[in-house]
XYZ file of C-alpha atoms in Angstrom:
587
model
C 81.770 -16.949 -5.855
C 83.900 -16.448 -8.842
C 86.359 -18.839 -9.556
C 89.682 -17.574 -11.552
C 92.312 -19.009 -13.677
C 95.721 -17.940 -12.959
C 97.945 -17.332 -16.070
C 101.303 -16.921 -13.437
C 101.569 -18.604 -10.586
C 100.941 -15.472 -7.583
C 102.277 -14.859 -4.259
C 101.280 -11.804 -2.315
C 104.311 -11.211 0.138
C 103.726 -9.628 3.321
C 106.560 -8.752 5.595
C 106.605 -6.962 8.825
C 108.622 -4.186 9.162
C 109.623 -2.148 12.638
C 108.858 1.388 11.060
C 106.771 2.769 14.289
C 106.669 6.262 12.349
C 103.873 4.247 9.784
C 102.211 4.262 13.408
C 100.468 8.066 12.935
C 98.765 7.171 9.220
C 95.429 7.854 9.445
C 92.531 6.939 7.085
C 89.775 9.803 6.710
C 86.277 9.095 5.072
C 87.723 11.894 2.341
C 90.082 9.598 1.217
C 87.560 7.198 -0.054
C 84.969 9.863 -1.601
C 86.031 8.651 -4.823
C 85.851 4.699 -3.696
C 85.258 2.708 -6.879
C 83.737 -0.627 -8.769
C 86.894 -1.505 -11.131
C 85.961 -2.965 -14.542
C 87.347 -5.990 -13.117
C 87.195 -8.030 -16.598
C 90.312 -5.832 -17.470
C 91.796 -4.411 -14.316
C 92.115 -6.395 -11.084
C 92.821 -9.560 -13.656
C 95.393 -7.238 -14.387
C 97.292 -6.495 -11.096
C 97.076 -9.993 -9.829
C 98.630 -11.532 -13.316
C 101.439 -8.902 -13.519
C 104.226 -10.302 -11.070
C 104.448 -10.121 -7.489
C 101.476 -8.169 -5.483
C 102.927 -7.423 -1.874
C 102.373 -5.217 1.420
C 104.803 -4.481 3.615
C 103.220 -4.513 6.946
C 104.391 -3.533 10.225
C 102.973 -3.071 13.976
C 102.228 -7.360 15.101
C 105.617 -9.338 14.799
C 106.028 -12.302 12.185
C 105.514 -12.413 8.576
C 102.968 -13.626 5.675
C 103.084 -14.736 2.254
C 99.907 -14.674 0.610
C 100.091 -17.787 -1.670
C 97.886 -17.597 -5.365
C 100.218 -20.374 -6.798
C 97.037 -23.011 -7.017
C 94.900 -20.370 -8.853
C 94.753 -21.040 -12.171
C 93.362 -18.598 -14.916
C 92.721 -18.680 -18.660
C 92.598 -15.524 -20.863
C 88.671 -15.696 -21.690
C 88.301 -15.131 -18.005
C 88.558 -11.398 -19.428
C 86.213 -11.662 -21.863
C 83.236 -13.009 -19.449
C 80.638 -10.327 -18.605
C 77.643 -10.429 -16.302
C 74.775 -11.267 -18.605
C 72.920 -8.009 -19.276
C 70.142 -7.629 -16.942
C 71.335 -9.191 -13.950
C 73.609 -7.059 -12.639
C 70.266 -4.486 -13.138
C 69.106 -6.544 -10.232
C 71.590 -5.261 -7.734
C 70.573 -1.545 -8.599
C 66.938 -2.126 -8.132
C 67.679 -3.562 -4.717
C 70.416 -1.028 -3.257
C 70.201 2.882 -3.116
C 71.569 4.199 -6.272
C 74.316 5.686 -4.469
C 75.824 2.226 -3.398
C 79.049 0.912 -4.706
C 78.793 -2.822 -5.755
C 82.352 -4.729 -6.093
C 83.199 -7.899 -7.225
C 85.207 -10.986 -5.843
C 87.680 -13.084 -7.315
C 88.039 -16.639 -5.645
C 89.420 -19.882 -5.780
C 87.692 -22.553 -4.134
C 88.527 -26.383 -4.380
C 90.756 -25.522 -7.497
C 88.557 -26.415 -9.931
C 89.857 -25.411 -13.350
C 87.312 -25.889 -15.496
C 84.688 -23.508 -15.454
C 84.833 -21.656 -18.522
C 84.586 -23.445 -21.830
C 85.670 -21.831 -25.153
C 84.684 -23.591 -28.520
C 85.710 -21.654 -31.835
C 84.303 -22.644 -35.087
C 85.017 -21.228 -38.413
C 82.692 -20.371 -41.622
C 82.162 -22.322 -43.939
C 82.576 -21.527 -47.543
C 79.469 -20.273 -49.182
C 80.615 -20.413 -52.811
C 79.076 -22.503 -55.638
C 78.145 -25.518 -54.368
C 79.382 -25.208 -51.170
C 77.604 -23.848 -48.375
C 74.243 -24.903 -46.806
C 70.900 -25.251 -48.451
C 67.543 -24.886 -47.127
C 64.313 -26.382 -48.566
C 61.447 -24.760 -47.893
C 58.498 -26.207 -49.970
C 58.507 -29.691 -49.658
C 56.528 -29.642 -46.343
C 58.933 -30.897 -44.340
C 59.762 -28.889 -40.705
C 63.504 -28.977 -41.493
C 65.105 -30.014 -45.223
C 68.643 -29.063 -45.444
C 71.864 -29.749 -47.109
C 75.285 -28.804 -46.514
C 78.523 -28.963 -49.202
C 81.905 -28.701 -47.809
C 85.241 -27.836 -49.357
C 86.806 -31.257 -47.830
C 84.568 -33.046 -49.910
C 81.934 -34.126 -47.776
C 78.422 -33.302 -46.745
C 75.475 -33.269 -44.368
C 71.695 -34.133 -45.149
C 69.530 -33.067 -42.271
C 65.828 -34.055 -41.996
C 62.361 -33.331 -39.957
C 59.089 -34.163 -41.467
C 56.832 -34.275 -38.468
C 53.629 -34.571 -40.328
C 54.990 -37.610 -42.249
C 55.518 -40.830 -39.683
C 56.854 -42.858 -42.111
C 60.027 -40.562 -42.620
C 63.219 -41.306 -40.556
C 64.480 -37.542 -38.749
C 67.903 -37.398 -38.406
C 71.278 -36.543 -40.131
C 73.245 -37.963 -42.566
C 76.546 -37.233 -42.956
C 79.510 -38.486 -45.911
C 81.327 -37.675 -49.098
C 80.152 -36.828 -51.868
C 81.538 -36.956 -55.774
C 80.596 -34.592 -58.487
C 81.332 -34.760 -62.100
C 81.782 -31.411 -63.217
C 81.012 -31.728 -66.601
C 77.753 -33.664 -66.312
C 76.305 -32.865 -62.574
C 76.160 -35.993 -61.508
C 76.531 -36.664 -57.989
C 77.236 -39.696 -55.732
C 77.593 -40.265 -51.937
C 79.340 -42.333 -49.442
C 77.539 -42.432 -45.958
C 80.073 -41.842 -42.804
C 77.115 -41.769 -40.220
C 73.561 -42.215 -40.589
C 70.608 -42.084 -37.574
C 67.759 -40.936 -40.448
C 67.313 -44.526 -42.135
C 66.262 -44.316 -45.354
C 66.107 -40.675 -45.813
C 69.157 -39.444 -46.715
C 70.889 -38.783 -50.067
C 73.048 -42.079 -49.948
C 69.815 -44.006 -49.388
C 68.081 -42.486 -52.689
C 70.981 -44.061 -54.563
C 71.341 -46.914 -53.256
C 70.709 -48.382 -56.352
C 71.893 -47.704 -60.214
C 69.453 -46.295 -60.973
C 68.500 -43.735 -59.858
C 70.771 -41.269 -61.116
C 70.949 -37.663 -59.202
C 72.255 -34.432 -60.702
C 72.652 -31.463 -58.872
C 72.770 -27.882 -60.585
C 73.213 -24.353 -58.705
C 72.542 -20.891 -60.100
C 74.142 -18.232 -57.901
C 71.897 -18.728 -54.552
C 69.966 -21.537 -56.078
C 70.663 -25.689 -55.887
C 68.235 -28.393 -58.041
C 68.519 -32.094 -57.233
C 67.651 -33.450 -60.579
C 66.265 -37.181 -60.132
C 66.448 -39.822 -63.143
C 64.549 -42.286 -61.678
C 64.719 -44.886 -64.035
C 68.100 -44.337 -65.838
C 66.863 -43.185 -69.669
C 68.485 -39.865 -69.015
C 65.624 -37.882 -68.570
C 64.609 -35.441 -65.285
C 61.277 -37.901 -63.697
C 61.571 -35.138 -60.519
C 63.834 -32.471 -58.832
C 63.881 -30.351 -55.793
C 65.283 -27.096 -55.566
C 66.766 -25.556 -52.771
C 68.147 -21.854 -51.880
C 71.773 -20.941 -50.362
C 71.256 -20.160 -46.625
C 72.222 -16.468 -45.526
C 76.171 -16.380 -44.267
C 77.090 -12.992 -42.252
C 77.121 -12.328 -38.668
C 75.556 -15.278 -36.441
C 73.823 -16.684 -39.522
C 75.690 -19.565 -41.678
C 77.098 -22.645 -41.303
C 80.369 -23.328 -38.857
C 82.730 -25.931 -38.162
C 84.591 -27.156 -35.500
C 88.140 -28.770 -36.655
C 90.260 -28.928 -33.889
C 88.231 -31.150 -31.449
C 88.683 -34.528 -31.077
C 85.114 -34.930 -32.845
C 84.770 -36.283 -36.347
C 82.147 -34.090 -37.232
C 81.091 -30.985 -35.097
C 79.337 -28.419 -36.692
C 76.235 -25.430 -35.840
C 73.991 -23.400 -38.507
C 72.219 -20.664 -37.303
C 68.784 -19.476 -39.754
C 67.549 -16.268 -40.202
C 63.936 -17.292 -38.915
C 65.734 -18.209 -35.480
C 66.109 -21.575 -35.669
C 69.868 -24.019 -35.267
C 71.105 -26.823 -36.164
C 73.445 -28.726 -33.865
C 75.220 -31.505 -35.642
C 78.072 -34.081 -33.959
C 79.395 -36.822 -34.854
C 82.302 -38.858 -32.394
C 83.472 -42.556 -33.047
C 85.891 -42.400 -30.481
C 83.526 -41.876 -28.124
C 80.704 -44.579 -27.021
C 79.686 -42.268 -24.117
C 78.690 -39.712 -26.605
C 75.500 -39.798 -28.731
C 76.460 -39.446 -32.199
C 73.574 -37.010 -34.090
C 71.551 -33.809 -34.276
C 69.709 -31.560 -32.308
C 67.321 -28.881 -34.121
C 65.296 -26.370 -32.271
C 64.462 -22.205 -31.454
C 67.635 -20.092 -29.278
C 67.170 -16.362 -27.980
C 70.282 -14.534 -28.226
C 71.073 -11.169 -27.179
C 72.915 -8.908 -29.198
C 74.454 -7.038 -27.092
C 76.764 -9.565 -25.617
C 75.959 -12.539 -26.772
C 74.355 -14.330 -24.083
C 71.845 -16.945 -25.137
C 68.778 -16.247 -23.149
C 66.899 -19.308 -24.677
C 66.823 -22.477 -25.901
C 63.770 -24.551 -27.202
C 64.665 -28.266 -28.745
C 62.233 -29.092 -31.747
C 63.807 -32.416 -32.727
C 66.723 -34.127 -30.288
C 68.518 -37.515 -31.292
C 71.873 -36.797 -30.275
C 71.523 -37.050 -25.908
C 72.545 -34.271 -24.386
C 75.229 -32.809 -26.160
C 73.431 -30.152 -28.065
C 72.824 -26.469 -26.649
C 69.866 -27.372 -24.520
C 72.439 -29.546 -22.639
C 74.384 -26.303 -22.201
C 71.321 -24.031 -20.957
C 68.268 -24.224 -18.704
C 68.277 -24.475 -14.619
C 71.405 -25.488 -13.141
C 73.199 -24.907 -16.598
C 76.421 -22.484 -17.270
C 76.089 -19.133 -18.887
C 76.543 -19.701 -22.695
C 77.833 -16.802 -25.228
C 78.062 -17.230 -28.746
C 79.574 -14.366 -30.710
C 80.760 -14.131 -34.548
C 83.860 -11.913 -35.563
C 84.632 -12.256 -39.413
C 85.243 -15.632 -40.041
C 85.003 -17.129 -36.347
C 82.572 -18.069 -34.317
C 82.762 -18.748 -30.345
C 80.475 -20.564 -28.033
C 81.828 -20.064 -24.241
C 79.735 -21.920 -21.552
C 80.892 -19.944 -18.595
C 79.891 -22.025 -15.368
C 80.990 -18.770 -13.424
C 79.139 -17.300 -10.244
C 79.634 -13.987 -9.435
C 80.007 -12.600 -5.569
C 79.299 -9.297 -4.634
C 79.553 -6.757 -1.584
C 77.332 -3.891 -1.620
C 79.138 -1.110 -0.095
C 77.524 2.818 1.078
C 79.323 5.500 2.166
C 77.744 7.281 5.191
C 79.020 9.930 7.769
C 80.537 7.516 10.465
C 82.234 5.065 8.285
C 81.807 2.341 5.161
C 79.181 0.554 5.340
C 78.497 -3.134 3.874
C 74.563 -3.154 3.647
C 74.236 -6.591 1.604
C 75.537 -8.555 -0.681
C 74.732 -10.770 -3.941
C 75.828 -14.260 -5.530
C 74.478 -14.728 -8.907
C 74.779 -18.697 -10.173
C 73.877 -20.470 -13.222
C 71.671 -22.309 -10.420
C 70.818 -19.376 -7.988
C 70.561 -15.641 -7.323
C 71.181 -14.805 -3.776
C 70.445 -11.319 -2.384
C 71.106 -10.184 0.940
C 70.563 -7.122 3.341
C 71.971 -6.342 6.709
C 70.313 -4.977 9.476
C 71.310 -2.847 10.319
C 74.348 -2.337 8.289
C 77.682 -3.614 8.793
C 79.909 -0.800 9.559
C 82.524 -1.917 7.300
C 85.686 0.422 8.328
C 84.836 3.795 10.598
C 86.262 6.748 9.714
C 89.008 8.529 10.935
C 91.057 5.141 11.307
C 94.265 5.005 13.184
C 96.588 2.229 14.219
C 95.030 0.496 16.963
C 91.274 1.740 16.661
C 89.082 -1.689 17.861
C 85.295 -1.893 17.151
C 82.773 -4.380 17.988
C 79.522 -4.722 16.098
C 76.583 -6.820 15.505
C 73.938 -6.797 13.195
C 71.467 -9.317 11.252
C 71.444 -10.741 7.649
C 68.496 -11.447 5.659
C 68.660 -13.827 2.761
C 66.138 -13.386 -0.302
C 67.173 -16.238 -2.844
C 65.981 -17.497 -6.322
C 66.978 -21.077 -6.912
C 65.466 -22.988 -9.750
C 62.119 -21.105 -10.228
C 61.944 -21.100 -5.763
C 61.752 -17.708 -3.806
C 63.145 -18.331 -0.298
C 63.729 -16.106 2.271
C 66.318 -16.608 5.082
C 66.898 -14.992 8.077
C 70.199 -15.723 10.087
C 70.893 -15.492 13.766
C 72.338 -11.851 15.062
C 76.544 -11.727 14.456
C 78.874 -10.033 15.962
C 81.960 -8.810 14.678
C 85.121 -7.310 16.511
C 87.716 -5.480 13.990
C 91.031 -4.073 15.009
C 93.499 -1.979 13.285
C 96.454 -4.041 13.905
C 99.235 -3.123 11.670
C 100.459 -0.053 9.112
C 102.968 -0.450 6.399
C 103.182 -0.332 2.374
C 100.925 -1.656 -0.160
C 102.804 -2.334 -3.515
C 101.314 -2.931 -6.362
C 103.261 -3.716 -9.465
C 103.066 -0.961 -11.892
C 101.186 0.846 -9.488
C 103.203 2.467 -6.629
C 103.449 1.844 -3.134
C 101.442 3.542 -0.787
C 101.331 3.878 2.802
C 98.620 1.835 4.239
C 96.766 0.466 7.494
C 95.569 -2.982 8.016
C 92.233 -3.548 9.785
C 91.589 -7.398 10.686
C 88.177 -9.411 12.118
C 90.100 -10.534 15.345
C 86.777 -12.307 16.572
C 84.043 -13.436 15.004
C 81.084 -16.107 15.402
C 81.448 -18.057 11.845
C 84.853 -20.205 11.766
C 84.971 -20.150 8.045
C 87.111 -17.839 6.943
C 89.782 -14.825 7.808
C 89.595 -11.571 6.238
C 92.205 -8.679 6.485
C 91.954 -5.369 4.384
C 94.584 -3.226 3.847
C 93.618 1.076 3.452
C 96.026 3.461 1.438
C 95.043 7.321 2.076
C 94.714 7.807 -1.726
C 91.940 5.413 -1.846
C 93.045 1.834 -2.553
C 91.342 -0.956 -0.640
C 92.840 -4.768 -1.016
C 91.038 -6.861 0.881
C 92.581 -11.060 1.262
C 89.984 -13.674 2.582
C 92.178 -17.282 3.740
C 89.615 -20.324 5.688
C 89.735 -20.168 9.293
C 92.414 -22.995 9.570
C 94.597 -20.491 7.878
C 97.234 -19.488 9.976
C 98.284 -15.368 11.194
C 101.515 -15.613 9.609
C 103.667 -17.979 7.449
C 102.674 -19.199 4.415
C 98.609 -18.843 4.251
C 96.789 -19.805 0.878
C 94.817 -17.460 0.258
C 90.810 -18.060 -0.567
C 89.740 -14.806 -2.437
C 90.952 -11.028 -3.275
C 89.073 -7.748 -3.412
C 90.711 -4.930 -4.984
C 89.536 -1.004 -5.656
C 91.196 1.901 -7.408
C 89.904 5.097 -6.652
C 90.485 6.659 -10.033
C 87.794 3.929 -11.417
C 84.335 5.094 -9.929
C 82.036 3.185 -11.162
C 78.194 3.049 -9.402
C 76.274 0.002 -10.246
C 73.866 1.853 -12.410
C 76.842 3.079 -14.706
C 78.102 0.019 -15.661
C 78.363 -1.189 -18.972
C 77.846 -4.715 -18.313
C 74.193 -2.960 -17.825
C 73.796 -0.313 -20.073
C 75.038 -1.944 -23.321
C 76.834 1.662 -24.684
C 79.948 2.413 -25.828
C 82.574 3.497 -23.078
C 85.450 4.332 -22.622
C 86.929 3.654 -19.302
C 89.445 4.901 -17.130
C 93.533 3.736 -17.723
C 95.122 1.878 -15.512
C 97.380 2.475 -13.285
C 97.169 5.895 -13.313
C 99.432 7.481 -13.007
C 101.874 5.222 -14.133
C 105.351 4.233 -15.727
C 106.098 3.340 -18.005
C 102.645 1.215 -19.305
C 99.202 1.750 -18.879
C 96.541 -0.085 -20.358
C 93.135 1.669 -21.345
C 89.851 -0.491 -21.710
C 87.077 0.292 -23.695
C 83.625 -1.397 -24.372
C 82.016 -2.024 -27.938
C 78.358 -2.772 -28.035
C 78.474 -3.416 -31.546
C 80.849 -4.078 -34.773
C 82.308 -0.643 -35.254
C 84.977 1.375 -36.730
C 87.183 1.992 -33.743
C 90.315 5.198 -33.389
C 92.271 6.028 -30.471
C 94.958 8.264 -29.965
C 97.147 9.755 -27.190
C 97.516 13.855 -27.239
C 99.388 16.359 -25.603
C 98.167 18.630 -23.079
C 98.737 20.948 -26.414
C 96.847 19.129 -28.310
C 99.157 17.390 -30.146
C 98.807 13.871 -31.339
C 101.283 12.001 -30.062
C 99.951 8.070 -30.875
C 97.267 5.890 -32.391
C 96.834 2.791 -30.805
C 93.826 1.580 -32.701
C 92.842 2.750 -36.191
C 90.548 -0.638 -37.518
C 87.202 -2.311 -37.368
C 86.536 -4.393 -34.391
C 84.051 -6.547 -33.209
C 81.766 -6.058 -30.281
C 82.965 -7.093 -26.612
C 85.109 -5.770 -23.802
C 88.681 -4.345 -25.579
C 92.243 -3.461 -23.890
C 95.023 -1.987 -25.484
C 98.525 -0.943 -23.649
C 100.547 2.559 -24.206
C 104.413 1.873 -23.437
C 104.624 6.105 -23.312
C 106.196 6.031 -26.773
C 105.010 8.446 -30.140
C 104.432 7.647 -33.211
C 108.483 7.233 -33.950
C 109.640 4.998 -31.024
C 110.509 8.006 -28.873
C 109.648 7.445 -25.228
C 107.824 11.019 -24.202
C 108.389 13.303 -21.043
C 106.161 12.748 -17.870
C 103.216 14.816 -17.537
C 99.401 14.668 -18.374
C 98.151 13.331 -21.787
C 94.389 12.763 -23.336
C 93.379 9.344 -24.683
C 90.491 9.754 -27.338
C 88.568 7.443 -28.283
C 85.945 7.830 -31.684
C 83.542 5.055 -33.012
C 81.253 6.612 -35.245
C 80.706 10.385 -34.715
C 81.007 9.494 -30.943
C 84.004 10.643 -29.363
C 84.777 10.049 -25.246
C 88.331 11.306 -23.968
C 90.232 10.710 -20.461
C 93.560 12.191 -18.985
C 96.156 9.978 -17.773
C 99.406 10.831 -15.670
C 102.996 9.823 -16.756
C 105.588 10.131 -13.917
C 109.064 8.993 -13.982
């Protein structure tokens, strides 16, 4: 189940009307040839955040109001993806041809389930940056200058017991003129090991001295002003993932991550304010994948700081986490997200369901009817009733288990009880039937789906308690747009490639949005032409960085001037690649 974050509270309106001509609509199987998988990350979160979503419904007395005031979203919602691979799994278990569509639900309210933290890079520029030593023969030797004036000394020596591992972390004074350094110690968990401990008397004396990508602790042991030892260290890289970042608008005194070229990370917090919260570091191996992010893996070489490192964010039972670098700024999103599925295959009587799939942070859950649940038969006309039954196998994953489950037969009874108008903001309103599950042998939920003959299927699930009519809070929303087809082996999420998908609405007035997907950093230019072959706008003409992208066209040139209705291209180029769409403007 996905749970969403609403940006505006939502109500769904649903009055009946006495319009017995709506009576004769009927729903062929041609109308849903085209039946599609939206790119919901930019276009369902996009109907039910724009205003009011309503269907005017007419045919069994009384009213409803759909109520999505308690659903609460968050803009990164957007951003989340299916890892890459896992959606994979629903194509190796389904017939190519089947259509697999996401859920968006609510349950219990629970707002926090996606977790952004941005940090930002830190200054590699004479002495400040990070340093790595790599010849002492210690695991991990690092040290890290900042332009606020303090630092970090970070430790591992496993071959040496008599060294304290751990971080130190202070302020620091140099003298530019002579090189000498001193330190203050904030926090300490390494004993004797860090730079503050090396001086804590007079003398020693240390001096530090960098050369482009190169640092030297000079030691004067005894004080006669001559070098008795040094240790050099070199400037660790800073671009993409790799560098140091902090984190300066948490609550934390100190909260900071360096990624390392050889694959390695340093975790490093530091929170007074907090006695739950182990103060410390956390140094180990992560698995990242480029495409979007996802960390695949985390191994923990050296842990003194609880669980508040990455391993606490990965593993069984843990959320999805993302990091991703753009520029200057780096994000880490745990995404405790679980994504529902039905698996949906057109055949010549009807729509069929023929399973469907929950993937978890904890579980993946794949199931197959049998035989398959006719979804909605086809021609449908108010007042059509069907009663099926069929059986559901379960094949689950949970925490390194296979289980298989097989549930009792079910019956279903579905009714085409009411016709009206679906209105969607932005969209239209279109002429639609309503087919209910009147009966049913689970007492856990209601569903109703509402059919337009041009393709759109909204589909509103409310618990059994739920009343017919009134105001009903409604439990989760499926939506499809017929101008989106998208089969489960096309999607992006999966595939990793650069695409450019399809506007929406369409057609429209007077804004459309058009989404696009980046699998890597990447010049990006697209522009709106005439059916000519005119240009009439560019929307984007930068560098971006990888990830899912959205821009809006108000139907306006270059100037200002709002243009004529009609058909227009969208083109977009990254690279020598080129992909272009046509979109519909009617006023």
């Amino acid at each position: 189940m996905i749970f969403i974050r609403a940006i505006l509270p939502i109500l769904m309106f649903i009055q009946l009307l006495p319009y017995t001509s709506h009576a004769q609509i009927t729903i062929s199987r041609s109308d849903f040839e085209n039946l599609a998988a939206p790119d919901l990350q930019n276009y369902s979160y996009a109907v039910l955040s724009d205003s009011t979503l309503s269907v005017d419904i007419g045919g069994t007395g009384g009213s409803n109001v759909y109520d999505f005031s308690a659903w609460q979203f968050t803009a990164v919602d957007t951003a989340v993806t299916m890892p890459v691979g896992r959606v994979s799994q629903l194509e190796s278990r389904y017939p190519a041809e089947a259509i697999s569509m996401r859920s968006y639900e609510d349950v219990g309210g629970d707002h926090s389930r996606v977790e952004t933290t941005v940090f930002q890079r830190s200054l590699s520029s004479g002495i400040f940056g990070t340093w790595e030593n790599t010849t002492s023969g210690d695991d991990l030797l690092i040290l890290s200058f900042f332009e606020d004036g303090t630092y970090l000394h970070a430790e591992y020596g496993e071959n040496d017991p008599a060294e304290e591992n751990g971080m130190e972390w202070g302020r620091f004074t140099l003298n530019e003129s002579s090189g000498r350094v001193t330190f203050a110690q904030f926090f300490d968990n390494n004993a004797g090991s860090g730079l503050s401990d090396i001086l804590a008397s007079s003398p020693p004396f240390l001096y530090m001295h960098v050369s482009a990508d190169d640092l030297k602790l000079r030691i004067d042991e005894d004080g006669n002003g001559s070098i008795d030892d040094s240790v050099q260290f070199n400037r660790l890289e800073s671009s993409g993932i790799w560098g140091t970042w902090k984190n300066s608008t948490s609550a934390n005194d100190l909260l900071l991550i360096s990624f390392f070229a050889d694959g390695t990370y340093l975790h490093a917090e530091v929170d007074s304010s907090d006695h739950n919260e182990i103060s410390g570091m956390e140094w180990g191996l992560y698995t990242r994948n480029e495409s979007d992010g996802l960390v695949t893996g985390v191994s923990q070489l050296f842990d003194n700081n609880g669980d508040t490192g990455l391993t606490g964010a990965t593993g069984p039972g843990a959320p999805f986490l993302y990091i991703n670098a753009a520029g200057d700024e780096l994000s880490i999103t745990s995404n405790e997200i679980s994504y529902y599925y039905d698996v949906y295959l057109m055949q010549d009587d009807g729509l069929h369901i023929i399973g469907d799939a929950s993937i978890s942070p904890q579980s993946e859950r794949h199931a197959k009817f049998s035989p398959a649940e006719l979804y909605v038969p086809f021609p449908l006309n108010y007042g059509y009733s069907t009663s099926f039954s069929f059986t559901r196998t379960d094949s689950m994953h949970m925490d390194g288990m296979n289980m298989h489950i097989t549930v009792d037969l079910i019956n279903i009874t579905k009714e085409a009880d009411g016709w009206g108008t679906l209105i969607l903001p932005g969209f239209g309103s279109f002429e639609c039937l309503r087919w209910r599950e009147v009966s049913e042998e689970s007492e856990e939920s209601k569903v109703f789906t509402y059919f337009t003959r041009e393709g759109y299927f909204l589909q509103v699930i409310t618990d059994f308690t739920e009343p017919n009519s009134g105001v009903i809070s409604a439990r989760s929303l499926f939506f499809s747009a017929p101008q989106l087809a998208s089969r489960i082996e096309d999607r992006q999420a999966v595939t990793g490639e650069f695409t450019l998908m399809y506007n929406y609405p369409n057609p429209f007035n007077p804004t459309t949005t058009i989404a696009y997907h980046l699998p890597a950093f990447a010049y990006v230019e697209l522009k709106i032409y005439d059916m000519l072959g005119k240009e009439i706008n560019t929307l984007i003409n930068e560098k971006q960085a990888a990830g899912n992208k959205s821009v809006r066209w108000d139907g306006k040139d270059n100037s200002g001037k709002t243009v004529s209705s009609g058909a227009y291209i969208y083109r977009l180029q990254i690279g020598d690649q080129v992909q272009t769409r046509k979109m519909m403007l009617l006023k």
